[in-house]
mmCIF file of N, CA and C in Angstrom:
data_model
loop_
_atom_site.group_PDB
_atom_site.id
_atom_site.type_symbol
_atom_site.label_atom_id
_atom_site.label_comp_id
_atom_site.label_asym_id
_atom_site.label_seq_id
_atom_site.Cartn_x
_atom_site.Cartn_y
_atom_site.Cartn_z
ATOM 1 N N UNK A 1383 0.662 -1.040 0.155
ATOM 2 C CA UNK A 1383 -0.052 0.112 0.077
ATOM 3 C C UNK A 1383 1.040 1.573 -0.008
ATOM 4 N N UNK A 1384 1.899 1.525 0.887
ATOM 5 C CA UNK A 1384 2.891 2.156 0.928
ATOM 6 C C UNK A 1384 3.518 2.767 0.019
ATOM 7 N N UNK A 1385 3.814 1.452 -0.670
ATOM 8 C CA UNK A 1385 4.403 1.810 -1.947
ATOM 9 C C UNK A 1385 4.087 2.511 -3.016
ATOM 10 N N UNK A 1386 2.558 2.167 -3.540
ATOM 11 C CA UNK A 1386 1.480 2.543 -4.300
ATOM 12 C C UNK A 1386 1.524 4.095 -4.157
ATOM 13 N N UNK A 1387 1.499 4.358 -2.832
ATOM 14 C CA UNK A 1387 1.285 5.475 -2.497
ATOM 15 C C UNK A 1387 2.216 6.589 -2.764
ATOM 16 N N UNK A 1388 3.417 6.066 -2.372
ATOM 17 C CA UNK A 1388 4.939 6.804 -2.395
ATOM 18 C C UNK A 1388 4.850 6.868 -4.009
ATOM 19 N N UNK A 1389 4.991 5.967 -5.134
ATOM 20 C CA UNK A 1389 4.789 5.846 -6.211
ATOM 21 C C UNK A 1389 3.848 7.088 -7.123
ATOM 22 N N UNK A 1390 2.728 7.094 -6.137
ATOM 23 C CA UNK A 1390 1.917 8.162 -6.479
ATOM 24 C C UNK A 1390 2.088 9.583 -6.972
ATOM 25 N N UNK A 1391 2.903 9.730 -5.838
ATOM 26 C CA UNK A 1391 3.334 11.578 -5.486
ATOM 27 C C UNK A 1391 4.679 11.697 -6.206
ATOM 28 N N UNK A 1392 5.264 10.431 -6.646
ATOM 29 C CA UNK A 1392 6.512 10.498 -7.423
ATOM 30 C C UNK A 1392 7.760 10.423 -6.741
ATOM 31 N N UNK A 1393 7.790 9.847 -5.626
ATOM 32 C CA UNK A 1393 8.617 9.353 -4.508
ATOM 33 C C UNK A 1393 8.767 7.852 -4.755
ATOM 34 N N UNK A 1394 10.153 7.498 -5.588
ATOM 35 C CA UNK A 1394 10.506 6.016 -6.047
ATOM 36 C C UNK A 1394 11.293 5.483 -4.952
ATOM 37 N N UNK A 1395 11.691 6.286 -3.704
ATOM 38 C CA UNK A 1395 12.583 5.795 -2.767
ATOM 39 C C UNK A 1395 12.319 4.883 -2.062
ATOM 40 N N UNK A 1396 11.156 4.261 -2.252
ATOM 41 C CA UNK A 1396 10.783 3.175 -1.139
ATOM 42 C C UNK A 1396 11.327 2.104 -0.805
ATOM 43 N N UNK A 1397 12.136 1.624 -2.209
ATOM 44 C CA UNK A 1397 12.954 0.555 -1.860
ATOM 45 C C UNK A 1397 14.246 0.834 -2.377
ATOM 46 N N UNK A 1398 14.945 1.876 -2.430
ATOM 47 C CA UNK A 1398 16.246 2.044 -2.752
ATOM 48 C C UNK A 1398 16.935 2.184 -1.208
ATOM 49 N N UNK A 1399 18.495 1.962 -1.409
ATOM 50 C CA UNK A 1399 19.489 1.528 -0.401
ATOM 51 C C UNK A 1399 19.350 3.352 0.577
ATOM 52 N N UNK A 1400 19.717 3.091 1.628
ATOM 53 C CA UNK A 1400 19.618 4.198 2.569
ATOM 54 C C UNK A 1400 20.534 5.248 1.991
ATOM 55 N N UNK A 1401 21.723 4.602 1.762
ATOM 56 C CA UNK A 1401 22.912 5.281 1.319
ATOM 57 C C UNK A 1401 22.358 6.629 0.063
ATOM 58 N N UNK A 1402 21.476 6.064 -0.563
ATOM 59 C CA UNK A 1402 21.085 6.859 -2.088
ATOM 60 C C UNK A 1402 20.468 8.033 -1.370
ATOM 61 N N UNK A 1403 19.570 8.114 -0.100
ATOM 62 C CA UNK A 1403 18.824 9.115 0.142
ATOM 63 C C UNK A 1403 19.342 9.765 1.499
ATOM 64 N N UNK A 1404 20.121 9.244 2.370
ATOM 65 C CA UNK A 1404 20.587 9.812 3.664
ATOM 66 C C UNK A 1404 21.997 9.418 3.300
ATOM 67 N N UNK A 1405 23.139 10.291 3.516
ATOM 68 C CA UNK A 1405 24.454 9.674 3.387
ATOM 69 C C UNK A 1405 25.126 9.227 4.828
ATOM 70 N N UNK A 1406 25.684 8.553 4.765
ATOM 71 C CA UNK A 1406 26.669 8.318 5.799
ATOM 72 C C UNK A 1406 28.157 8.632 6.147
ATOM 73 N N UNK A 1407 28.903 8.564 6.892
ATOM 74 C CA UNK A 1407 30.140 9.065 6.778
ATOM 75 C C UNK A 1407 31.021 9.293 5.763
ATOM 76 N N UNK A 1408 30.602 7.796 4.978
ATOM 77 C CA UNK A 1408 31.908 7.513 3.915
ATOM 78 C C UNK A 1408 31.475 7.916 2.530
ATOM 79 N N UNK A 1409 30.096 8.419 2.466
ATOM 80 C CA UNK A 1409 29.492 9.392 1.519
ATOM 81 C C UNK A 1409 30.100 10.707 0.849
ATOM 82 N N UNK A 1410 30.582 11.231 2.042
ATOM 83 C CA UNK A 1410 30.882 12.616 1.545
ATOM 84 C C UNK A 1410 32.444 12.771 0.742
ATOM 85 N N UNK A 1411 32.332 13.898 0.155
ATOM 86 C CA UNK A 1411 33.419 14.390 -0.179
ATOM 87 C C UNK A 1411 34.041 15.549 0.351
ATOM 88 N N UNK A 1412 35.431 15.592 0.278
ATOM 89 C CA UNK A 1412 35.959 16.879 0.936
ATOM 90 C C UNK A 1412 37.029 17.401 0.144
ATOM 91 N N UNK A 1413 36.847 19.054 0.399
ATOM 92 C CA UNK A 1413 37.741 19.774 0.060
ATOM 93 C C UNK A 1413 38.194 20.878 0.869
ATOM 94 N N UNK A 1414 39.424 21.066 1.036
ATOM 95 C CA UNK A 1414 40.322 22.455 2.243
ATOM 96 C C UNK A 1414 39.939 23.285 1.260
ATOM 97 N N UNK A 1415 39.326 24.497 1.892
ATOM 98 C CA UNK A 1415 39.580 25.764 1.072
ATOM 99 C C UNK A 1415 40.154 26.902 2.124
ATOM 100 N N UNK A 1416 40.581 27.945 1.421
ATOM 101 C CA UNK A 1416 41.415 28.917 2.300
ATOM 102 C C UNK A 1416 40.864 30.360 1.844
ATOM 103 N N UNK A 1417 40.766 31.363 2.609
ATOM 104 C CA UNK A 1417 40.710 32.520 1.901
ATOM 105 C C UNK A 1417 42.200 33.073 1.112
ATOM 106 N N UNK A 1418 42.241 33.465 -0.055
ATOM 107 C CA UNK A 1418 43.722 34.095 -0.360
ATOM 108 C C UNK A 1418 43.969 35.366 0.028
ATOM 109 N N UNK A 1419 45.150 35.667 -0.244
ATOM 110 C CA UNK A 1419 45.514 37.140 0.202
ATOM 111 C C UNK A 1419 44.914 37.950 -0.833
ATOM 112 N N UNK A 1420 44.324 39.043 0.100
ATOM 113 C CA UNK A 1420 43.603 40.100 -0.314
ATOM 114 C C UNK A 1420 41.983 39.556 -1.104
ATOM 115 N N UNK A 1421 41.602 38.697 -0.941
ATOM 116 C CA UNK A 1421 40.511 38.324 -1.438
ATOM 117 C C UNK A 1421 38.835 39.203 -0.751
ATOM 118 N N UNK A 1422 38.250 39.734 -1.491
ATOM 119 C CA UNK A 1422 37.672 40.598 -1.164
ATOM 120 C C UNK A 1422 35.947 40.204 -1.028
ATOM 121 N N UNK A 1423 35.975 38.895 -1.758
ATOM 122 C CA UNK A 1423 34.726 38.405 -2.106
ATOM 123 C C UNK A 1423 34.480 36.825 -1.384
ATOM 124 N N UNK A 1424 35.495 36.899 -0.423
ATOM 125 C CA UNK A 1424 35.555 35.904 0.790
ATOM 126 C C UNK A 1424 34.112 35.773 1.674
ATOM 127 N N UNK A 1425 33.209 34.866 1.581
ATOM 128 C CA UNK A 1425 32.046 34.994 2.357
ATOM 129 C C UNK A 1425 32.271 34.333 3.504
ATOM 130 N N UNK A 1426 32.854 33.846 4.049
ATOM 131 C CA UNK A 1426 32.990 33.301 5.352
ATOM 132 C C UNK A 1426 33.930 34.196 6.768
ATOM 133 N N UNK A 1427 33.337 34.117 7.813
ATOM 134 C CA UNK A 1427 34.209 34.672 8.860
ATOM 135 C C UNK A 1427 35.549 34.011 9.017
ATOM 136 N N UNK A 1428 35.465 32.573 9.115
ATOM 137 C CA UNK A 1428 36.918 31.818 9.263
ATOM 138 C C UNK A 1428 37.471 32.137 8.208
ATOM 139 N N UNK A 1429 38.822 31.963 8.357
ATOM 140 C CA UNK A 1429 40.017 32.233 7.262
ATOM 141 C C UNK A 1429 40.122 30.716 6.450
ATOM 142 N N UNK A 1430 39.428 29.557 7.065
ATOM 143 C CA UNK A 1430 39.765 28.388 5.994
ATOM 144 C C UNK A 1430 38.591 27.449 6.638
ATOM 145 N N UNK A 1431 38.516 26.619 5.988
ATOM 146 C CA UNK A 1431 37.382 25.159 6.092
ATOM 147 C C UNK A 1431 37.435 24.327 5.191
ATOM 148 N N UNK A 1432 36.161 23.518 5.086
ATOM 149 C CA UNK A 1432 36.710 22.621 4.435
ATOM 150 C C UNK A 1432 34.954 22.616 3.468
ATOM 151 N N UNK A 1433 34.914 22.371 2.312
ATOM 152 C CA UNK A 1433 33.962 21.924 1.742
ATOM 153 C C UNK A 1433 33.377 20.739 1.548
ATOM 154 N N UNK A 1434 32.259 20.398 1.948
ATOM 155 C CA UNK A 1434 31.728 18.967 1.751
ATOM 156 C C UNK A 1434 30.599 18.596 0.952
ATOM 157 N N UNK A 1435 30.387 17.668 0.441
ATOM 158 C CA UNK A 1435 29.433 17.525 -0.754
ATOM 159 C C UNK A 1435 28.959 15.834 -0.518
ATOM 160 N N UNK A 1436 27.495 15.706 -0.296
ATOM 161 C CA UNK A 1436 27.109 14.191 -0.375
ATOM 162 C C UNK A 1436 25.874 14.467 -1.069
ATOM 163 N N UNK A 1437 25.193 13.294 -1.577
ATOM 164 C CA UNK A 1437 23.894 13.293 -1.983
ATOM 165 C C UNK A 1437 23.113 12.780 -1.213
ATOM 166 N N UNK A 1438 22.001 13.918 -1.113
ATOM 167 C CA UNK A 1438 21.019 14.037 0.085
ATOM 168 C C UNK A 1438 19.397 13.953 -0.462
ATOM 169 N N UNK A 1439 19.086 12.672 -0.663
ATOM 170 C CA UNK A 1439 17.535 12.630 -1.248
ATOM 171 C C UNK A 1439 17.865 12.892 -2.748
ATOM 172 N N UNK A 1440 19.056 12.207 -3.401
ATOM 173 C CA UNK A 1440 19.298 12.021 -4.731
ATOM 174 C C UNK A 1440 19.985 13.491 -4.882
ATOM 175 N N UNK A 1441 20.435 14.556 -4.518
ATOM 176 C CA UNK A 1441 20.678 15.880 -5.151
ATOM 177 C C UNK A 1441 21.934 16.399 -4.081
ATOM 178 N N UNK A 1442 22.630 16.873 -4.597
ATOM 179 C CA UNK A 1442 23.909 17.146 -3.795
ATOM 180 C C UNK A 1442 23.960 18.161 -2.876
ATOM 181 N N UNK A 1443 24.334 17.967 -1.619
ATOM 182 C CA UNK A 1443 23.989 19.036 -0.359
ATOM 183 C C UNK A 1443 25.446 19.734 -0.557
ATOM 184 N N UNK A 1444 25.682 20.865 -0.163
ATOM 185 C CA UNK A 1444 26.749 21.454 -0.054
ATOM 186 C C UNK A 1444 27.104 22.029 1.124
ATOM 187 N N UNK A 1445 28.172 21.565 1.951
ATOM 188 C CA UNK A 1445 28.291 22.278 3.148
ATOM 189 C C UNK A 1445 29.855 22.826 3.066
ATOM 190 N N UNK A 1446 29.774 23.951 4.461
ATOM 191 C CA UNK A 1446 31.339 24.365 4.674
ATOM 192 C C UNK A 1446 31.222 24.365 6.385
ATOM 193 N N UNK A 1447 32.582 23.845 6.483
ATOM 194 C CA UNK A 1447 32.611 23.680 7.695
ATOM 195 C C UNK A 1447 33.862 24.283 8.397
ATOM 196 N N UNK A 1448 33.597 25.203 9.103
ATOM 197 C CA UNK A 1448 34.643 26.354 9.473
ATOM 198 C C UNK A 1448 35.662 25.645 10.132
ATOM 199 N N UNK A 1449 37.120 26.253 10.145
ATOM 200 C CA UNK A 1449 37.999 25.719 10.979
ATOM 201 C C UNK A 1449 38.563 27.060 11.868
ATOM 202 N N UNK A 1450 38.302 27.113 13.121
ATOM 203 C CA UNK A 1450 38.822 27.888 13.985
ATOM 204 C C UNK A 1450 40.166 27.651 14.628
ATOM 205 N N UNK A 1451 41.085 27.772 14.887
ATOM 206 C CA UNK A 1451 42.174 27.513 15.729
ATOM 207 C C UNK A 1451 42.520 26.009 15.485
ATOM 208 N N UNK A 1452 42.487 25.549 14.392
ATOM 209 C CA UNK A 1452 42.618 24.303 13.882
ATOM 210 C C UNK A 1452 41.711 23.407 14.563
ATOM 211 N N UNK A 1453 39.987 23.755 14.700
ATOM 212 C CA UNK A 1453 39.276 22.720 15.436
ATOM 213 C C UNK A 1453 38.362 23.109 14.552
ATOM 214 N N UNK A 1454 37.840 21.807 14.080
ATOM 215 C CA UNK A 1454 36.857 22.020 12.770
ATOM 216 C C UNK A 1454 34.979 22.755 13.355
ATOM 217 N N UNK A 1455 34.227 23.276 12.824
ATOM 218 C CA UNK A 1455 33.286 23.821 13.516
ATOM 219 C C UNK A 1455 31.842 23.016 13.229
ATOM 220 N N UNK A 1456 30.919 23.682 13.474
ATOM 221 C CA UNK A 1456 29.458 22.823 12.863
ATOM 222 C C UNK A 1456 29.362 22.631 11.274
ATOM 223 N N UNK A 1457 29.008 22.094 10.857
ATOM 224 C CA UNK A 1457 28.784 22.207 9.281
ATOM 225 C C UNK A 1457 27.678 23.149 8.976
ATOM 226 N N UNK A 1458 27.724 24.068 7.798
ATOM 227 C CA UNK A 1458 26.551 24.842 7.677
ATOM 228 C C UNK A 1458 26.129 24.642 6.064
ATOM 229 N N UNK A 1459 25.176 24.659 6.026
ATOM 230 C CA UNK A 1459 24.475 24.504 4.332
ATOM 231 C C UNK A 1459 24.800 25.815 3.373
ATOM 232 N N UNK A 1460 25.414 25.525 2.116
ATOM 233 C CA UNK A 1460 25.129 26.629 1.650
ATOM 234 C C UNK A 1460 24.782 26.094 0.281
ATOM 235 N N UNK A 1461 24.386 27.128 -0.306
ATOM 236 C CA UNK A 1461 23.187 26.977 -1.230
ATOM 237 C C UNK A 1461 22.776 27.899 -2.269
ATOM 238 N N UNK A 1462 22.294 27.747 -3.517
ATOM 239 C CA UNK A 1462 21.825 29.066 -4.116
ATOM 240 C C UNK A 1462 20.289 29.434 -3.793
ATOM 241 N N UNK A 1463 19.964 28.652 -3.288
ATOM 242 C CA UNK A 1463 18.196 28.903 -2.514
ATOM 243 C C UNK A 1463 18.641 29.528 -1.357
ATOM 244 N N UNK A 1464 18.269 30.618 -1.136
ATOM 245 C CA UNK A 1464 18.413 31.333 0.037
ATOM 246 C C UNK A 1464 17.741 30.854 1.518
ATOM 247 N N UNK A 1465 16.263 30.763 0.995
ATOM 248 C CA UNK A 1465 15.584 30.124 2.017
ATOM 249 C C UNK A 1465 15.664 29.114 2.472
ATOM 250 N N UNK A 1466 16.011 27.770 1.404
ATOM 251 C CA UNK A 1466 16.423 26.542 2.064
ATOM 252 C C UNK A 1466 17.603 27.079 3.065
ATOM 253 N N UNK A 1467 18.508 27.511 2.641
ATOM 254 C CA UNK A 1467 19.533 27.863 3.422
ATOM 255 C C UNK A 1467 19.392 27.911 4.662
ATOM 256 N N UNK A 1468 18.502 29.158 4.423
ATOM 257 C CA UNK A 1468 18.320 29.760 6.054
ATOM 258 C C UNK A 1468 17.350 29.187 6.906
ATOM 259 N N UNK A 1469 16.497 28.178 6.165
ATOM 260 C CA UNK A 1469 15.963 27.283 7.212
ATOM 261 C C UNK A 1469 16.946 25.806 7.581
ATOM 262 N N UNK A 1470 17.474 25.738 6.826
ATOM 263 C CA UNK A 1470 19.010 24.568 7.269
ATOM 264 C C UNK A 1470 19.730 24.664 8.347
ATOM 265 N N UNK A 1471 19.932 26.273 8.430
ATOM 266 C CA UNK A 1471 21.130 26.701 9.126
ATOM 267 C C UNK A 1471 20.332 27.472 10.499
ATOM 268 N N UNK A 1472 19.023 27.226 10.796
ATOM 269 C CA UNK A 1472 18.248 27.971 12.010
ATOM 270 C C UNK A 1472 19.578 27.924 13.038
ATOM 271 N N UNK A 1473 19.579 29.193 13.584
ATOM 272 C CA UNK A 1473 20.180 29.039 14.925
ATOM 273 C C UNK A 1473 21.977 29.125 14.782
ATOM 274 N N UNK A 1474 22.215 29.349 13.163
ATOM 275 C CA UNK A 1474 23.895 29.257 13.262
ATOM 276 C C UNK A 1474 24.199 30.966 13.085
ATOM 277 N N UNK A 1475 24.852 31.372 13.564
ATOM 278 C CA UNK A 1475 25.500 32.734 13.283
ATOM 279 C C UNK A 1475 26.727 32.811 13.496
ATOM 280 N N UNK A 1476 27.440 33.607 13.164
ATOM 281 C CA UNK A 1476 28.899 34.009 12.978
ATOM 282 C C UNK A 1476 29.694 33.201 12.021
ATOM 283 N N UNK A 1477 28.733 32.598 10.820
ATOM 284 C CA UNK A 1477 29.787 31.792 9.992
ATOM 285 C C UNK A 1477 29.785 32.685 8.706
ATOM 286 N N UNK A 1478 28.897 33.641 8.476
ATOM 287 C CA UNK A 1478 29.154 34.442 7.015
ATOM 288 C C UNK A 1478 29.748 35.529 7.262
ATOM 289 N N UNK A 1479 30.551 36.184 6.367
ATOM 290 C CA UNK A 1479 30.560 37.647 6.755
ATOM 291 C C UNK A 1479 29.420 38.698 6.630
ATOM 292 N N UNK A 1480 29.413 39.530 7.008
ATOM 293 C CA UNK A 1480 28.363 40.481 6.910
ATOM 294 C C UNK A 1480 28.195 41.122 5.531
ATOM 295 N N UNK A 1481 26.678 41.033 5.034
ATOM 296 C CA UNK A 1481 26.299 41.332 3.585
ATOM 297 C C UNK A 1481 25.383 42.631 3.781
ATOM 298 N N UNK A 1482 25.093 43.441 2.885
ATOM 299 C CA UNK A 1482 24.116 43.987 2.600
ATOM 300 C C UNK A 1482 23.010 43.594 1.934
ATOM 301 N N UNK A 1483 22.997 42.855 1.126
ATOM 302 C CA UNK A 1483 21.580 42.302 0.730
ATOM 303 C C UNK A 1483 21.849 40.581 0.089
ATOM 304 N N UNK A 1484 20.884 40.368 -0.339
ATOM 305 C CA UNK A 1484 20.947 38.632 -0.430
ATOM 306 C C UNK A 1484 21.683 38.620 -1.667
ATOM 307 N N UNK A 1485 21.591 39.648 -2.610
ATOM 308 C CA UNK A 1485 22.331 39.754 -4.064
ATOM 309 C C UNK A 1485 23.892 39.881 -3.806
ATOM 310 N N UNK A 1486 24.261 40.525 -2.745
ATOM 311 C CA UNK A 1486 25.950 40.339 -2.470
ATOM 312 C C UNK A 1486 26.471 38.968 -1.814
ATOM 313 N N UNK A 1487 24.974 38.587 -1.091
ATOM 314 C CA UNK A 1487 25.450 36.948 -0.399
ATOM 315 C C UNK A 1487 25.656 36.209 -1.765
ATOM 316 N N UNK A 1488 24.834 36.210 -2.289
ATOM 317 C CA UNK A 1488 24.999 35.181 -3.646
ATOM 318 C C UNK A 1488 25.963 35.437 -4.432
ATOM 319 N N UNK A 1489 26.179 36.573 -4.969
ATOM 320 C CA UNK A 1489 27.616 36.670 -5.460
ATOM 321 C C UNK A 1489 28.811 36.399 -4.844
ATOM 322 N N UNK A 1490 28.978 36.080 -3.547
ATOM 323 C CA UNK A 1490 29.879 35.642 -2.757
ATOM 324 C C UNK A 1490 29.921 34.169 -2.653
ATOM 325 N N UNK A 1491 28.552 33.533 -2.619
ATOM 326 C CA UNK A 1491 28.478 32.282 -2.067
ATOM 327 C C UNK A 1491 28.638 31.200 -3.235
ATOM 328 N N UNK A 1492 28.009 31.697 -4.457
ATOM 329 C CA UNK A 1492 27.482 31.169 -5.682
ATOM 330 C C UNK A 1492 29.001 30.102 -6.453
ATOM 331 N N UNK A 1493 30.193 30.957 -6.409
ATOM 332 C CA UNK A 1493 31.833 29.987 -6.550
ATOM 333 C C UNK A 1493 31.667 28.759 -5.877
ATOM 334 N N UNK A 1494 31.400 29.212 -4.442
ATOM 335 C CA UNK A 1494 31.660 28.102 -3.466
ATOM 336 C C UNK A 1494 30.732 26.783 -3.658
ATOM 337 N N UNK A 1495 29.148 27.111 -3.968
ATOM 338 C CA UNK A 1495 28.514 26.147 -3.827
ATOM 339 C C UNK A 1495 28.640 25.373 -5.146
ATOM 340 N N UNK A 1496 28.993 26.356 -6.287
ATOM 341 C CA UNK A 1496 29.305 25.564 -7.787
ATOM 342 C C UNK A 1496 30.540 24.400 -7.491
ATOM 343 N N UNK A 1497 31.550 25.051 -6.640
ATOM 344 C CA UNK A 1497 32.882 24.245 -6.330
ATOM 345 C C UNK A 1497 32.140 22.909 -5.888
ATOM 346 N N UNK A 1498 31.304 23.183 -4.750
ATOM 347 C CA UNK A 1498 30.982 21.940 -3.824
ATOM 348 C C UNK A 1498 30.448 20.829 -4.758
ATOM 349 N N UNK A 1499 29.489 21.525 -5.367
ATOM 350 C CA UNK A 1499 28.479 20.352 -6.436
ATOM 351 C C UNK A 1499 29.578 19.825 -7.329
ATOM 352 N N UNK A 1500 30.471 20.444 -7.812
ATOM 353 C CA UNK A 1500 31.212 19.478 -8.511
ATOM 354 C C UNK A 1500 32.145 18.595 -7.997
ATOM 355 N N UNK A 1501 32.297 18.853 -6.626
ATOM 356 C CA UNK A 1501 33.012 17.829 -5.730
ATOM 357 C C UNK A 1501 32.257 16.622 -5.372
ATOM 358 N N UNK A 1502 30.997 16.992 -5.346
ATOM 359 C CA UNK A 1502 30.128 15.660 -6.128
ATOM 360 C C UNK A 1502 29.988 14.862 -6.912
ATOM 361 N N UNK A 1503 30.579 15.134 -7.760
ATOM 362 C CA UNK A 1503 30.791 14.467 -8.981
ATOM 363 C C UNK A 1503 31.717 13.428 -8.932
ATOM 364 N N UNK A 1504 32.817 13.606 -7.742
ATOM 365 C CA UNK A 1504 34.014 12.533 -7.543
ATOM 366 C C UNK A 1504 33.249 11.605 -6.578
ATOM 367 N N UNK A 1505 34.017 10.313 -6.520
ATOM 368 C CA UNK A 1505 33.553 9.353 -5.856
ATOM 369 C C UNK A 1505 33.221 9.491 -4.583
ATOM 370 N N UNK A 1506 32.420 8.791 -3.700
ATOM 371 C CA UNK A 1506 32.270 9.132 -2.332
ATOM 372 C C UNK A 1506 33.742 8.845 -1.562
ATOM 373 N N UNK A 1507 33.756 9.740 -0.543
ATOM 374 C CA UNK A 1507 35.079 9.505 0.172
ATOM 375 C C UNK A 1507 36.584 9.952 -0.218
ATOM 376 N N UNK A 1508 36.271 10.924 -1.634
ATOM 377 C CA UNK A 1508 37.370 11.879 -1.822
ATOM 378 C C UNK A 1508 37.769 12.867 -1.281
ATOM 379 N N UNK A 1509 38.934 13.021 -0.663
ATOM 380 C CA UNK A 1509 39.643 14.162 -0.353
ATOM 381 C C UNK A 1509 40.405 14.746 -1.188
ATOM 382 N N UNK A 1510 39.865 15.859 -2.011
ATOM 383 C CA UNK A 1510 40.598 16.617 -2.864
ATOM 384 C C UNK A 1510 41.579 17.594 -2.228
ATOM 385 N N UNK A 1511 42.583 17.406 -2.640
ATOM 386 C CA UNK A 1511 44.260 18.204 -2.151
ATOM 387 C C UNK A 1511 44.138 19.708 -2.184
ATOM 388 N N UNK A 1512 43.854 19.871 -3.554
ATOM 389 C CA UNK A 1512 44.249 21.038 -3.903
ATOM 390 C C UNK A 1512 42.803 22.030 -4.618
ATOM 391 N N UNK A 1513 43.369 23.131 -5.327
ATOM 392 C CA UNK A 1513 42.139 23.772 -6.023
ATOM 393 C C UNK A 1513 41.489 23.676 -7.278
ATOM 394 N N UNK A 1514 41.746 22.364 -7.680
ATOM 395 C CA UNK A 1514 41.447 21.670 -8.939
ATOM 396 C C UNK A 1514 39.828 21.416 -9.605
ATOM 397 N N UNK A 1515 39.074 21.485 -8.598
ATOM 398 C CA UNK A 1515 37.936 21.933 -8.653
ATOM 399 C C UNK A 1515 37.560 23.249 -8.688
#
């Protein structure tokens, strides 16, 4: 009964492995990023961190994990959809540099979201060492 209902509304995930819907630890791809000297459009408060990407509900989900004093912080969702990003990051402050408007925020974030989505094209568990993406 549930399978028919799920298929009717377009959700075909009733019989797929959980890893295709919700990622496990080994499903993430990582890339260290750092603020370049003189970079004025760096969107994050932290000077460095890690971009993560994993498939969530069969869509690439990109995260930034800030690194402060060598310690990783909490994962912060970054996306082109400001509403989704705000909802996913409720209660998290102090991750993004102040911005004047959403256009400025998107201008700063889009390159990192794009890079993160390209990261998702790599095999699960990949740790990209340089800036090749």
